[in-house]
Amino acid sequence: MRIAIAGAGNVGRSIAQELIGNGHRVMLIERQPRQLKPERVPEAEWVLADACELASLEEADVAGCDVVVAATGDDKANLVVSLLAKTEFAVGRVVARVNRAENEWLFTEQWGVDVAVSKPRLMAALVEEAVTVGDLVRLMTFRQGEANLVEITLPRHAPYEGEPVREVPLPRDAALVAILRGKRVLVPTPDDPLEAGDELIFVCTSEVEDQIRAVILGSAGRELGG
Protein backbone atom coordinates (compact mmCIF):
# COMPACT_ATOMS: atom_id res chain seq x y z
CA MET A 1 0.00 0.00 0.00
CA ARG A 2 0.94 3.65 -0.39
CA ILE A 3 0.51 5.38 2.95
CA ALA A 4 0.79 9.06 3.87
CA ILE A 5 1.62 10.00 7.44
CA ALA A 6 1.02 13.57 8.60
CA GLY A 7 3.50 14.39 11.35
CA ALA A 8 7.11 13.18 11.38
CA GLY A 9 7.72 13.32 15.09
CA ASN A 10 8.60 10.25 17.15
CA VAL A 11 5.15 8.73 16.66
CA GLY A 12 5.00 9.35 12.92
CA ARG A 13 8.52 8.03 12.33
CA SER A 14 7.86 4.92 14.41
CA ILE A 15 4.71 4.16 12.43
CA ALA A 16 6.60 4.72 9.18
CA GLN A 17 9.38 2.33 10.16
CA GLU A 18 6.90 -0.40 11.06
CA LEU A 19 4.96 0.00 7.82
CA ILE A 20 8.08 0.08 5.67
CA GLY A 21 9.27 -3.05 7.44
CA ASN A 22 6.01 -4.68 6.35
CA GLY A 23 6.65 -3.79 2.72
CA HIS A 24 4.54 -0.65 2.30
CA ARG A 25 5.47 2.63 0.60
CA VAL A 26 5.36 5.51 3.06
CA MET A 27 5.34 9.28 2.66
CA LEU A 28 5.99 11.46 5.71
CA ILE A 29 4.53 14.97 5.59
CA GLU A 30 5.99 17.44 8.08
CA ARG A 31 5.55 21.21 8.31
CA GLN A 32 8.37 21.92 10.78
CA PRO A 33 11.81 22.05 9.09
CA ARG A 34 13.50 21.00 12.33
CA GLN A 35 11.49 17.77 12.32
CA LEU A 36 12.51 16.93 8.77
CA LYS A 37 15.01 14.17 9.42
CA PRO A 38 15.17 11.89 6.37
CA GLU A 39 18.18 10.08 7.79
CA ARG A 40 15.94 8.68 10.56
CA VAL A 41 13.71 6.86 8.04
CA PRO A 42 15.67 6.90 4.77
CA GLU A 43 13.32 4.48 3.01
CA ALA A 44 10.39 6.91 3.31
CA GLU A 45 9.50 9.75 0.99
CA TRP A 46 9.77 13.03 2.91
CA VAL A 47 7.68 16.11 2.14
CA LEU A 48 8.08 19.52 3.81
CA ALA A 49 4.52 20.86 3.78
CA ASP A 50 1.52 21.69 5.95
CA ALA A 51 -0.84 18.70 5.75
CA CYS A 52 -3.71 20.94 6.85
CA GLU A 53 -3.53 22.82 3.56
CA LEU A 54 -5.43 21.46 0.60
CA ALA A 55 -2.79 22.55 -1.91
CA SER A 56 -0.06 20.72 0.00
CA LEU A 57 -2.03 17.49 -0.03
CA GLU A 58 -2.74 17.87 -3.74
CA GLU A 59 0.95 18.41 -4.50
CA ALA A 60 1.82 15.34 -2.43
CA ASP A 61 -0.73 13.28 -4.39
CA VAL A 62 -2.62 12.13 -1.32
CA ALA A 63 -5.41 11.02 -3.66
CA GLY A 64 -3.09 8.22 -4.75
CA CYS A 65 -2.73 6.89 -1.21
CA ASP A 66 -4.55 3.87 0.16
CA VAL A 67 -4.29 5.09 3.75
CA VAL A 68 -3.70 8.42 5.48
CA VAL A 69 -2.48 8.50 9.08
CA ALA A 70 -2.94 11.77 10.99
CA ALA A 71 -0.20 11.41 13.59
CA THR A 72 0.64 14.94 14.71
CA GLY A 73 0.68 16.00 18.34
CA ASP A 74 -2.18 18.44 17.71
CA ASP A 75 -5.73 17.05 17.76
CA LYS A 76 -7.10 19.97 15.75
CA ALA A 77 -4.56 19.33 13.00
CA ASN A 78 -5.33 15.62 12.99
CA LEU A 79 -9.04 16.32 12.55
CA VAL A 80 -8.41 18.71 9.66
CA VAL A 81 -6.07 16.25 7.93
CA SER A 82 -8.62 13.47 8.36
CA LEU A 83 -11.48 15.54 6.99
CA LEU A 84 -9.50 16.70 3.95
CA ALA A 85 -8.21 13.19 3.22
CA LYS A 86 -11.68 11.69 3.27
CA THR A 87 -13.82 14.43 1.70
CA GLU A 88 -11.41 16.01 -0.80
CA PHE A 89 -9.32 13.01 -1.80
CA ALA A 90 -11.63 10.06 -1.07
CA VAL A 91 -8.88 8.14 0.76
CA GLY A 92 -10.19 4.69 1.61
CA ARG A 93 -8.80 4.44 5.14
CA VAL A 94 -8.06 7.29 7.54
CA VAL A 95 -6.44 6.60 10.90
CA ALA A 96 -6.12 9.44 13.41
CA ARG A 97 -4.11 9.82 16.58
CA VAL A 98 -5.99 11.20 19.60
CA ASN A 99 -3.64 13.07 21.90
CA ARG A 100 -6.08 14.24 24.58
CA ALA A 101 -8.72 11.84 25.87
CA GLU A 102 -11.32 14.59 26.23
CA ASN A 103 -11.20 15.15 22.46
CA GLU A 104 -11.89 11.54 21.55
CA TRP A 105 -15.60 12.14 20.93
CA LEU A 106 -14.72 14.40 17.99
CA PHE A 107 -12.90 11.70 16.05
CA THR A 108 -15.88 10.35 14.13
CA GLU A 109 -16.89 9.63 10.55
CA GLN A 110 -18.21 13.19 10.36
CA TRP A 111 -14.57 14.28 10.55
CA GLY A 112 -13.46 11.61 8.10
CA VAL A 113 -11.94 9.29 10.72
CA ASP A 114 -12.25 5.55 10.18
CA VAL A 115 -10.12 4.50 13.14
CA ALA A 116 -9.22 6.70 16.12
CA VAL A 117 -6.27 5.59 18.23
CA SER A 118 -6.35 7.05 21.72
CA LYS A 119 -3.14 6.46 23.61
CA PRO A 120 -4.76 6.83 27.07
CA ARG A 121 -7.52 4.37 26.17
CA LEU A 122 -5.10 1.95 24.52
CA MET A 123 -2.74 2.03 27.50
CA ALA A 124 -5.64 1.41 29.89
CA ALA A 125 -6.82 -1.50 27.72
CA LEU A 126 -3.35 -3.02 27.63
CA VAL A 127 -3.09 -2.76 31.42
CA GLU A 128 -6.45 -4.51 31.78
CA GLU A 129 -5.49 -7.13 29.21
CA ALA A 130 -2.30 -7.91 31.11
CA VAL A 131 -3.95 -8.45 34.49
CA THR A 132 -7.51 -9.56 33.73
CA VAL A 133 -8.48 -13.23 33.53
CA GLY A 134 -12.09 -14.22 33.07
CA ASP A 135 -13.55 -11.02 31.71
CA LEU A 136 -13.84 -9.27 28.37
CA VAL A 137 -11.47 -6.39 27.66
CA ARG A 138 -12.04 -4.04 24.74
CA LEU A 139 -8.68 -3.36 23.10
CA MET A 140 -9.67 -1.14 20.18
CA THR A 141 -12.71 0.32 18.45
CA PHE A 142 -13.09 0.52 14.67
CA ARG A 143 -15.41 2.77 12.68
CA GLN A 144 -16.77 4.58 15.73
CA GLY A 145 -18.04 1.56 17.56
CA GLU A 146 -19.37 -0.45 14.61
CA ALA A 147 -16.75 -3.10 15.38
CA ASN A 148 -14.44 -3.76 18.32
CA LEU A 149 -11.33 -5.81 18.97
CA VAL A 150 -11.86 -7.57 22.31
CA GLU A 151 -9.92 -10.10 24.38
CA ILE A 152 -10.88 -12.75 26.91
CA THR A 153 -8.33 -14.79 28.81
CA LEU A 154 -9.87 -18.23 29.29
CA PRO A 155 -9.99 -19.23 32.97
CA ARG A 156 -9.80 -22.79 34.24
CA HIS A 157 -13.10 -24.67 34.17
CA ALA A 158 -14.64 -22.34 31.59
CA PRO A 159 -17.51 -24.01 29.70
CA TYR A 160 -15.49 -24.72 26.55
CA GLU A 161 -12.08 -25.46 28.04
CA GLY A 162 -10.72 -28.46 26.14
CA GLU A 163 -13.38 -28.19 23.43
CA PRO A 164 -12.53 -27.53 19.76
CA VAL A 165 -13.30 -24.11 18.33
CA ARG A 166 -16.12 -25.49 16.18
CA GLU A 167 -18.11 -26.34 19.33
CA VAL A 168 -18.16 -22.74 20.56
CA PRO A 169 -21.54 -21.19 19.57
CA LEU A 170 -20.51 -17.61 18.88
CA PRO A 171 -23.27 -15.12 18.07
CA ARG A 172 -23.63 -13.48 14.70
CA ASP A 173 -21.36 -10.47 14.12
CA ALA A 174 -18.54 -12.08 16.09
CA ALA A 175 -15.40 -13.86 14.90
CA LEU A 176 -12.53 -15.48 16.78
CA VAL A 177 -9.52 -14.15 14.87
CA ALA A 178 -6.54 -15.22 16.99
CA ILE A 179 -5.51 -17.31 19.98
CA LEU A 180 -2.45 -16.18 21.96
CA ARG A 181 -0.97 -19.21 23.71
CA GLY A 182 2.23 -18.53 25.57
CA LYS A 183 4.57 -16.97 23.02
CA ARG A 184 2.62 -18.35 20.05
CA VAL A 185 0.00 -16.64 17.92
CA LEU A 186 -2.45 -19.18 16.49
CA VAL A 187 -4.86 -18.58 13.65
CA PRO A 188 -7.75 -20.69 14.94
CA THR A 189 -9.09 -23.61 12.94
CA PRO A 190 -12.32 -25.48 13.76
CA ASP A 191 -10.35 -28.39 15.25
CA ASP A 192 -8.11 -26.36 17.60
CA PRO A 193 -8.97 -27.06 21.26
CA LEU A 194 -9.18 -24.18 23.72
CA GLU A 195 -6.85 -24.27 26.73
CA ALA A 196 -6.98 -22.48 30.06
CA GLY A 197 -4.83 -19.37 29.85
CA ASP A 198 -5.51 -18.84 26.14
CA GLU A 199 -6.01 -15.21 25.20
CA LEU A 200 -8.91 -15.24 22.75
CA ILE A 201 -9.06 -12.26 20.37
CA PHE A 202 -12.40 -11.48 18.76
CA VAL A 203 -13.70 -8.93 16.28
CA CYS A 204 -17.34 -8.17 17.04
CA THR A 205 -20.00 -5.49 17.27
CA SER A 206 -20.69 -3.82 20.60
CA GLU A 207 -24.14 -5.38 20.72
CA VAL A 208 -22.82 -8.95 21.00
CA GLU A 209 -20.02 -8.41 23.53
CA ASP A 210 -22.22 -9.57 26.41
CA GLN A 211 -23.20 -12.67 24.43
CA ILE A 212 -19.54 -13.52 23.79
CA ARG A 213 -18.82 -13.07 27.49
CA ALA A 214 -21.71 -15.40 28.37
CA VAL A 215 -20.65 -18.05 25.85
CA ILE A 216 -16.99 -18.11 26.81
CA LEU A 217 -17.30 -17.58 30.55
CA GLY A 218 -20.82 -17.96 31.82
CA SER A 219 -23.49 -20.48 32.64
CA ALA A 220 -25.43 -19.39 29.56
CA GLY A 221 -22.60 -20.54 27.33
CA ARG A 222 -24.06 -23.71 25.94
CA GLU A 223 -27.54 -22.30 25.49
CA LEU A 224 -26.60 -19.32 23.35
CA GLY A 225 -26.39 -20.16 19.68
CA GLY A 226 -28.15 -23.53 20.06
PDB file of C-alpha atoms in Angstrom:
ATOM      1  CA  MET A   1       0.000   0.000   0.000  1.00  0.00           C
ATOM      2  CA  ARG A   2       0.939   3.648  -0.387  1.00  0.00           C
ATOM      3  CA  ILE A   3       0.508   5.385   2.953  1.00  0.00           C
ATOM      4  CA  ALA A   4       0.785   9.061   3.870  1.00  0.00           C
ATOM      5  CA  ILE A   5       1.615  10.002   7.443  1.00  0.00           C
ATOM      6  CA  ALA A   6       1.024  13.575   8.599  1.00  0.00           C
ATOM      7  CA  GLY A   7       3.498  14.386  11.346  1.00  0.00           C
ATOM      8  CA  ALA A   8       7.105  13.175  11.378  1.00  0.00           C
ATOM      9  CA  GLY A   9       7.723  13.316  15.093  1.00  0.00           C
ATOM     10  CA  ASN A  10       8.603  10.250  17.148  1.00  0.00           C
ATOM     11  CA  VAL A  11       5.152   8.726  16.661  1.00  0.00           C
ATOM     12  CA  GLY A  12       5.002   9.349  12.916  1.00  0.00           C
ATOM     13  CA  ARG A  13       8.518   8.031  12.334  1.00  0.00           C
ATOM     14  CA  SER A  14       7.855   4.918  14.412  1.00  0.00           C
ATOM     15  CA  ILE A  15       4.707   4.163  12.432  1.00  0.00           C
ATOM     16  CA  ALA A  16       6.601   4.723   9.185  1.00  0.00           C
ATOM     17  CA  GLN A  17       9.384   2.327  10.160  1.00  0.00           C
ATOM     18  CA  GLU A  18       6.896  -0.404  11.060  1.00  0.00           C
ATOM     19  CA  LEU A  19       4.959   0.000   7.823  1.00  0.00           C
ATOM     20  CA  ILE A  20       8.081   0.084   5.666  1.00  0.00           C
ATOM     21  CA  GLY A  21       9.269  -3.045   7.438  1.00  0.00           C
ATOM     22  CA  ASN A  22       6.008  -4.679   6.353  1.00  0.00           C
ATOM     23  CA  GLY A  23       6.650  -3.786   2.723  1.00  0.00           C
ATOM     24  CA  HIS A  24       4.540  -0.652   2.300  1.00  0.00           C
ATOM     25  CA  ARG A  25       5.468   2.626   0.600  1.00  0.00           C
ATOM     26  CA  VAL A  26       5.363   5.510   3.060  1.00  0.00           C
ATOM     27  CA  MET A  27       5.337   9.282   2.663  1.00  0.00           C
ATOM     28  CA  LEU A  28       5.992  11.455   5.715  1.00  0.00           C
ATOM     29  CA  ILE A  29       4.531  14.973   5.589  1.00  0.00           C
ATOM     30  CA  GLU A  30       5.994  17.438   8.082  1.00  0.00           C
ATOM     31  CA  ARG A  31       5.553  21.214   8.309  1.00  0.00           C
ATOM     32  CA  GLN A  32       8.369  21.924  10.783  1.00  0.00           C
ATOM     33  CA  PRO A  33      11.806  22.047   9.087  1.00  0.00           C
ATOM     34  CA  ARG A  34      13.498  21.001  12.332  1.00  0.00           C
ATOM     35  CA  GLN A  35      11.489  17.766  12.324  1.00  0.00           C
ATOM     36  CA  LEU A  36      12.506  16.930   8.773  1.00  0.00           C
ATOM     37  CA  LYS A  37      15.015  14.173   9.422  1.00  0.00           C
ATOM     38  CA  PRO A  38      15.174  11.886   6.372  1.00  0.00           C
ATOM     39  CA  GLU A  39      18.181  10.081   7.791  1.00  0.00           C
ATOM     40  CA  ARG A  40      15.941   8.683  10.563  1.00  0.00           C
ATOM     41  CA  VAL A  41      13.710   6.857   8.043  1.00  0.00           C
ATOM     42  CA  PRO A  42      15.674   6.899   4.770  1.00  0.00           C
ATOM     43  CA  GLU A  43      13.321   4.479   3.010  1.00  0.00           C
ATOM     44  CA  ALA A  44      10.394   6.906   3.314  1.00  0.00           C
ATOM     45  CA  GLU A  45       9.499   9.753   0.986  1.00  0.00           C
ATOM     46  CA  TRP A  46       9.773  13.035   2.912  1.00  0.00           C
ATOM     47  CA  VAL A  47       7.684  16.112   2.142  1.00  0.00           C
ATOM     48  CA  LEU A  48       8.080  19.517   3.808  1.00  0.00           C
ATOM     49  CA  ALA A  49       4.525  20.862   3.785  1.00  0.00           C
ATOM     50  CA  ASP A  50       1.519  21.693   5.947  1.00  0.00           C
ATOM     51  CA  ALA A  51      -0.837  18.697   5.753  1.00  0.00           C
ATOM     52  CA  CYS A  52      -3.706  20.937   6.847  1.00  0.00           C
ATOM     53  CA  GLU A  53      -3.526  22.818   3.557  1.00  0.00           C
ATOM     54  CA  LEU A  54      -5.432  21.463   0.596  1.00  0.00           C
ATOM     55  CA  ALA A  55      -2.788  22.554  -1.910  1.00  0.00           C
ATOM     56  CA  SER A  56      -0.060  20.718   0.002  1.00  0.00           C
ATOM     57  CA  LEU A  57      -2.026  17.486  -0.028  1.00  0.00           C
ATOM     58  CA  GLU A  58      -2.744  17.874  -3.736  1.00  0.00           C
ATOM     59  CA  GLU A  59       0.948  18.407  -4.500  1.00  0.00           C
ATOM     60  CA  ALA A  60       1.825  15.340  -2.425  1.00  0.00           C
ATOM     61  CA  ASP A  61      -0.726  13.276  -4.388  1.00  0.00           C
ATOM     62  CA  VAL A  62      -2.620  12.130  -1.323  1.00  0.00           C
ATOM     63  CA  ALA A  63      -5.414  11.018  -3.664  1.00  0.00           C
ATOM     64  CA  GLY A  64      -3.095   8.221  -4.747  1.00  0.00           C
ATOM     65  CA  CYS A  65      -2.730   6.892  -1.213  1.00  0.00           C
ATOM     66  CA  ASP A  66      -4.553   3.870   0.160  1.00  0.00           C
ATOM     67  CA  VAL A  67      -4.293   5.088   3.751  1.00  0.00           C
ATOM     68  CA  VAL A  68      -3.702   8.416   5.481  1.00  0.00           C
ATOM     69  CA  VAL A  69      -2.477   8.504   9.078  1.00  0.00           C
ATOM     70  CA  ALA A  70      -2.944  11.774  10.989  1.00  0.00           C
ATOM     71  CA  ALA A  71      -0.198  11.406  13.589  1.00  0.00           C
ATOM     72  CA  THR A  72       0.639  14.937  14.709  1.00  0.00           C
ATOM     73  CA  GLY A  73       0.676  16.005  18.340  1.00  0.00           C
ATOM     74  CA  ASP A  74      -2.182  18.442  17.711  1.00  0.00           C
ATOM     75  CA  ASP A  75      -5.730  17.046  17.763  1.00  0.00           C
ATOM     76  CA  LYS A  76      -7.104  19.967  15.747  1.00  0.00           C
ATOM     77  CA  ALA A  77      -4.559  19.333  12.998  1.00  0.00           C
ATOM     78  CA  ASN A  78      -5.330  15.616  12.994  1.00  0.00           C
ATOM     79  CA  LEU A  79      -9.040  16.320  12.552  1.00  0.00           C
ATOM     80  CA  VAL A  80      -8.410  18.709   9.656  1.00  0.00           C
ATOM     81  CA  VAL A  81      -6.066  16.254   7.935  1.00  0.00           C
ATOM     82  CA  SER A  82      -8.622  13.469   8.355  1.00  0.00           C
ATOM     83  CA  LEU A  83     -11.485  15.538   6.987  1.00  0.00           C
ATOM     84  CA  LEU A  84      -9.501  16.697   3.952  1.00  0.00           C
ATOM     85  CA  ALA A  85      -8.206  13.190   3.222  1.00  0.00           C
ATOM     86  CA  LYS A  86     -11.678  11.692   3.271  1.00  0.00           C
ATOM     87  CA  THR A  87     -13.818  14.433   1.700  1.00  0.00           C
ATOM     88  CA  GLU A  88     -11.415  16.013  -0.795  1.00  0.00           C
ATOM     89  CA  PHE A  89      -9.317  13.012  -1.805  1.00  0.00           C
ATOM     90  CA  ALA A  90     -11.629  10.055  -1.066  1.00  0.00           C
ATOM     91  CA  VAL A  91      -8.885   8.141   0.764  1.00  0.00           C
ATOM     92  CA  GLY A  92     -10.194   4.686   1.607  1.00  0.00           C
ATOM     93  CA  ARG A  93      -8.801   4.441   5.138  1.00  0.00           C
ATOM     94  CA  VAL A  94      -8.065   7.294   7.537  1.00  0.00           C
ATOM     95  CA  VAL A  95      -6.438   6.601  10.899  1.00  0.00           C
ATOM     96  CA  ALA A  96      -6.118   9.444  13.412  1.00  0.00           C
ATOM     97  CA  ARG A  97      -4.107   9.825  16.579  1.00  0.00           C
ATOM     98  CA  VAL A  98      -5.993  11.195  19.596  1.00  0.00           C
ATOM     99  CA  ASN A  99      -3.641  13.072  21.902  1.00  0.00           C
ATOM    100  CA  ARG A 100      -6.081  14.236  24.576  1.00  0.00           C
ATOM    101  CA  ALA A 101      -8.719  11.839  25.874  1.00  0.00           C
ATOM    102  CA  GLU A 102     -11.317  14.594  26.229  1.00  0.00           C
ATOM    103  CA  ASN A 103     -11.198  15.153  22.461  1.00  0.00           C
ATOM    104  CA  GLU A 104     -11.887  11.537  21.555  1.00  0.00           C
ATOM    105  CA  TRP A 105     -15.600  12.139  20.933  1.00  0.00           C
ATOM    106  CA  LEU A 106     -14.721  14.402  17.989  1.00  0.00           C
ATOM    107  CA  PHE A 107     -12.899  11.698  16.053  1.00  0.00           C
ATOM    108  CA  THR A 108     -15.879  10.348  14.134  1.00  0.00           C
ATOM    109  CA  GLU A 109     -16.895   9.629  10.549  1.00  0.00           C
ATOM    110  CA  GLN A 110     -18.209  13.191  10.363  1.00  0.00           C
ATOM    111  CA  TRP A 111     -14.569  14.276  10.553  1.00  0.00           C
ATOM    112  CA  GLY A 112     -13.464  11.608   8.099  1.00  0.00           C
ATOM    113  CA  VAL A 113     -11.944   9.295  10.722  1.00  0.00           C
ATOM    114  CA  ASP A 114     -12.254   5.549  10.177  1.00  0.00           C
ATOM    115  CA  VAL A 115     -10.121   4.501  13.144  1.00  0.00           C
ATOM    116  CA  ALA A 116      -9.217   6.703  16.116  1.00  0.00           C
ATOM    117  CA  VAL A 117      -6.271   5.592  18.229  1.00  0.00           C
ATOM    118  CA  SER A 118      -6.348   7.047  21.725  1.00  0.00           C
ATOM    119  CA  LYS A 119      -3.139   6.461  23.610  1.00  0.00           C
ATOM    120  CA  PRO A 120      -4.763   6.831  27.072  1.00  0.00           C
ATOM    121  CA  ARG A 121      -7.521   4.369  26.172  1.00  0.00           C
ATOM    122  CA  LEU A 122      -5.096   1.947  24.520  1.00  0.00           C
ATOM    123  CA  MET A 123      -2.742   2.034  27.503  1.00  0.00           C
ATOM    124  CA  ALA A 124      -5.637   1.409  29.888  1.00  0.00           C
ATOM    125  CA  ALA A 125      -6.822  -1.498  27.722  1.00  0.00           C
ATOM    126  CA  LEU A 126      -3.347  -3.022  27.631  1.00  0.00           C
ATOM    127  CA  VAL A 127      -3.094  -2.760  31.421  1.00  0.00           C
ATOM    128  CA  GLU A 128      -6.446  -4.511  31.777  1.00  0.00           C
ATOM    129  CA  GLU A 129      -5.488  -7.131  29.213  1.00  0.00           C
ATOM    130  CA  ALA A 130      -2.299  -7.912  31.107  1.00  0.00           C
ATOM    131  CA  VAL A 131      -3.953  -8.449  34.489  1.00  0.00           C
ATOM    132  CA  THR A 132      -7.513  -9.565  33.728  1.00  0.00           C
ATOM    133  CA  VAL A 133      -8.477 -13.227  33.534  1.00  0.00           C
ATOM    134  CA  GLY A 134     -12.090 -14.222  33.071  1.00  0.00           C
ATOM    135  CA  ASP A 135     -13.553 -11.024  31.707  1.00  0.00           C
ATOM    136  CA  LEU A 136     -13.845  -9.272  28.365  1.00  0.00           C
ATOM    137  CA  VAL A 137     -11.469  -6.389  27.664  1.00  0.00           C
ATOM    138  CA  ARG A 138     -12.041  -4.036  24.737  1.00  0.00           C
ATOM    139  CA  LEU A 139      -8.680  -3.362  23.096  1.00  0.00           C
ATOM    140  CA  MET A 140      -9.673  -1.139  20.177  1.00  0.00           C
ATOM    141  CA  THR A 141     -12.715   0.317  18.449  1.00  0.00           C
ATOM    142  CA  PHE A 142     -13.091   0.516  14.667  1.00  0.00           C
ATOM    143  CA  ARG A 143     -15.405   2.771  12.684  1.00  0.00           C
ATOM    144  CA  GLN A 144     -16.775   4.580  15.731  1.00  0.00           C
ATOM    145  CA  GLY A 145     -18.043   1.557  17.556  1.00  0.00           C
ATOM    146  CA  GLU A 146     -19.366  -0.451  14.611  1.00  0.00           C
ATOM    147  CA  ALA A 147     -16.745  -3.097  15.383  1.00  0.00           C
ATOM    148  CA  ASN A 148     -14.440  -3.759  18.320  1.00  0.00           C
ATOM    149  CA  LEU A 149     -11.329  -5.806  18.974  1.00  0.00           C
ATOM    150  CA  VAL A 150     -11.857  -7.573  22.311  1.00  0.00           C
ATOM    151  CA  GLU A 151      -9.922 -10.097  24.378  1.00  0.00           C
ATOM    152  CA  ILE A 152     -10.883 -12.748  26.907  1.00  0.00           C
ATOM    153  CA  THR A 153      -8.325 -14.795  28.808  1.00  0.00           C
ATOM    154  CA  LEU A 154      -9.867 -18.225  29.286  1.00  0.00           C
ATOM    155  CA  PRO A 155      -9.991 -19.226  32.970  1.00  0.00           C
ATOM    156  CA  ARG A 156      -9.804 -22.789  34.240  1.00  0.00           C
ATOM    157  CA  HIS A 157     -13.105 -24.673  34.171  1.00  0.00           C
ATOM    158  CA  ALA A 158     -14.640 -22.342  31.586  1.00  0.00           C
ATOM    159  CA  PRO A 159     -17.514 -24.008  29.699  1.00  0.00           C
ATOM    160  CA  TYR A 160     -15.493 -24.719  26.552  1.00  0.00           C
ATOM    161  CA  GLU A 161     -12.082 -25.459  28.037  1.00  0.00           C
ATOM    162  CA  GLY A 162     -10.722 -28.457  26.141  1.00  0.00           C
ATOM    163  CA  GLU A 163     -13.376 -28.187  23.428  1.00  0.00           C
ATOM    164  CA  PRO A 164     -12.533 -27.530  19.761  1.00  0.00           C
ATOM    165  CA  VAL A 165     -13.301 -24.107  18.328  1.00  0.00           C
ATOM    166  CA  ARG A 166     -16.119 -25.494  16.178  1.00  0.00           C
ATOM    167  CA  GLU A 167     -18.112 -26.337  19.331  1.00  0.00           C
ATOM    168  CA  VAL A 168     -18.162 -22.736  20.556  1.00  0.00           C
ATOM    169  CA  PRO A 169     -21.540 -21.189  19.567  1.00  0.00           C
ATOM    170  CA  LEU A 170     -20.509 -17.611  18.877  1.00  0.00           C
ATOM    171  CA  PRO A 171     -23.273 -15.123  18.068  1.00  0.00           C
ATOM    172  CA  ARG A 172     -23.625 -13.480  14.695  1.00  0.00           C
ATOM    173  CA  ASP A 173     -21.357 -10.473  14.115  1.00  0.00           C
ATOM    174  CA  ALA A 174     -18.539 -12.084  16.091  1.00  0.00           C
ATOM    175  CA  ALA A 175     -15.399 -13.859  14.900  1.00  0.00           C
ATOM    176  CA  LEU A 176     -12.531 -15.476  16.783  1.00  0.00           C
ATOM    177  CA  VAL A 177      -9.515 -14.154  14.871  1.00  0.00           C
ATOM    178  CA  ALA A 178      -6.540 -15.221  16.990  1.00  0.00           C
ATOM    179  CA  ILE A 179      -5.506 -17.312  19.977  1.00  0.00           C
ATOM    180  CA  LEU A 180      -2.453 -16.184  21.958  1.00  0.00           C
ATOM    181  CA  ARG A 181      -0.975 -19.210  23.714  1.00  0.00           C
ATOM    182  CA  GLY A 182       2.232 -18.531  25.567  1.00  0.00           C
ATOM    183  CA  LYS A 183       4.567 -16.973  23.017  1.00  0.00           C
ATOM    184  CA  ARG A 184       2.623 -18.353  20.049  1.00  0.00           C
ATOM    185  CA  VAL A 185      -0.002 -16.641  17.919  1.00  0.00           C
ATOM    186  CA  LEU A 186      -2.454 -19.179  16.491  1.00  0.00           C
ATOM    187  CA  VAL A 187      -4.863 -18.580  13.652  1.00  0.00           C
ATOM    188  CA  PRO A 188      -7.753 -20.687  14.941  1.00  0.00           C
ATOM    189  CA  THR A 189      -9.091 -23.610  12.939  1.00  0.00           C
ATOM    190  CA  PRO A 190     -12.316 -25.477  13.755  1.00  0.00           C
ATOM    191  CA  ASP A 191     -10.349 -28.393  15.248  1.00  0.00           C
ATOM    192  CA  ASP A 192      -8.113 -26.363  17.600  1.00  0.00           C
ATOM    193  CA  PRO A 193      -8.974 -27.062  21.264  1.00  0.00           C
ATOM    194  CA  LEU A 194      -9.178 -24.179  23.724  1.00  0.00           C
ATOM    195  CA  GLU A 195      -6.852 -24.271  26.733  1.00  0.00           C
ATOM    196  CA  ALA A 196      -6.982 -22.480  30.058  1.00  0.00           C
ATOM    197  CA  GLY A 197      -4.831 -19.367  29.848  1.00  0.00           C
ATOM    198  CA  ASP A 198      -5.512 -18.844  26.138  1.00  0.00           C
ATOM    199  CA  GLU A 199      -6.011 -15.214  25.203  1.00  0.00           C
ATOM    200  CA  LEU A 200      -8.908 -15.238  22.748  1.00  0.00           C
ATOM    201  CA  ILE A 201      -9.058 -12.262  20.369  1.00  0.00           C
ATOM    202  CA  PHE A 202     -12.403 -11.484  18.757  1.00  0.00           C
ATOM    203  CA  VAL A 203     -13.695  -8.926  16.282  1.00  0.00           C
ATOM    204  CA  CYS A 204     -17.340  -8.173  17.042  1.00  0.00           C
ATOM    205  CA  THR A 205     -20.002  -5.493  17.274  1.00  0.00           C
ATOM    206  CA  SER A 206     -20.687  -3.816  20.605  1.00  0.00           C
ATOM    207  CA  GLU A 207     -24.136  -5.376  20.724  1.00  0.00           C
ATOM    208  CA  VAL A 208     -22.820  -8.953  21.002  1.00  0.00           C
ATOM    209  CA  GLU A 209     -20.024  -8.411  23.532  1.00  0.00           C
ATOM    210  CA  ASP A 210     -22.225  -9.572  26.412  1.00  0.00           C
ATOM    211  CA  GLN A 211     -23.204 -12.668  24.435  1.00  0.00           C
ATOM    212  CA  ILE A 212     -19.544 -13.518  23.790  1.00  0.00           C
ATOM    213  CA  ARG A 213     -18.822 -13.071  27.488  1.00  0.00           C
ATOM    214  CA  ALA A 214     -21.711 -15.398  28.368  1.00  0.00           C
ATOM    215  CA  VAL A 215     -20.654 -18.050  25.848  1.00  0.00           C
ATOM    216  CA  ILE A 216     -16.986 -18.112  26.807  1.00  0.00           C
ATOM    217  CA  LEU A 217     -17.295 -17.580  30.546  1.00  0.00           C
ATOM    218  CA  GLY A 218     -20.815 -17.964  31.818  1.00  0.00           C
ATOM    219  CA  SER A 219     -23.490 -20.478  32.643  1.00  0.00           C
ATOM    220  CA  ALA A 220     -25.434 -19.390  29.556  1.00  0.00           C
ATOM    221  CA  GLY A 221     -22.597 -20.544  27.331  1.00  0.00           C
ATOM    222  CA  ARG A 222     -24.057 -23.707  25.938  1.00  0.00           C
ATOM    223  CA  GLU A 223     -27.543 -22.302  25.487  1.00  0.00           C
ATOM    224  CA  LEU A 224     -26.597 -19.325  23.352  1.00  0.00           C
ATOM    225  CA  GLY A 225     -26.386 -20.162  19.676  1.00  0.00           C
ATOM    226  CA  GLY A 226     -28.154 -23.530  20.061  1.00  0.00           C
TER     227      GLY A 226
END
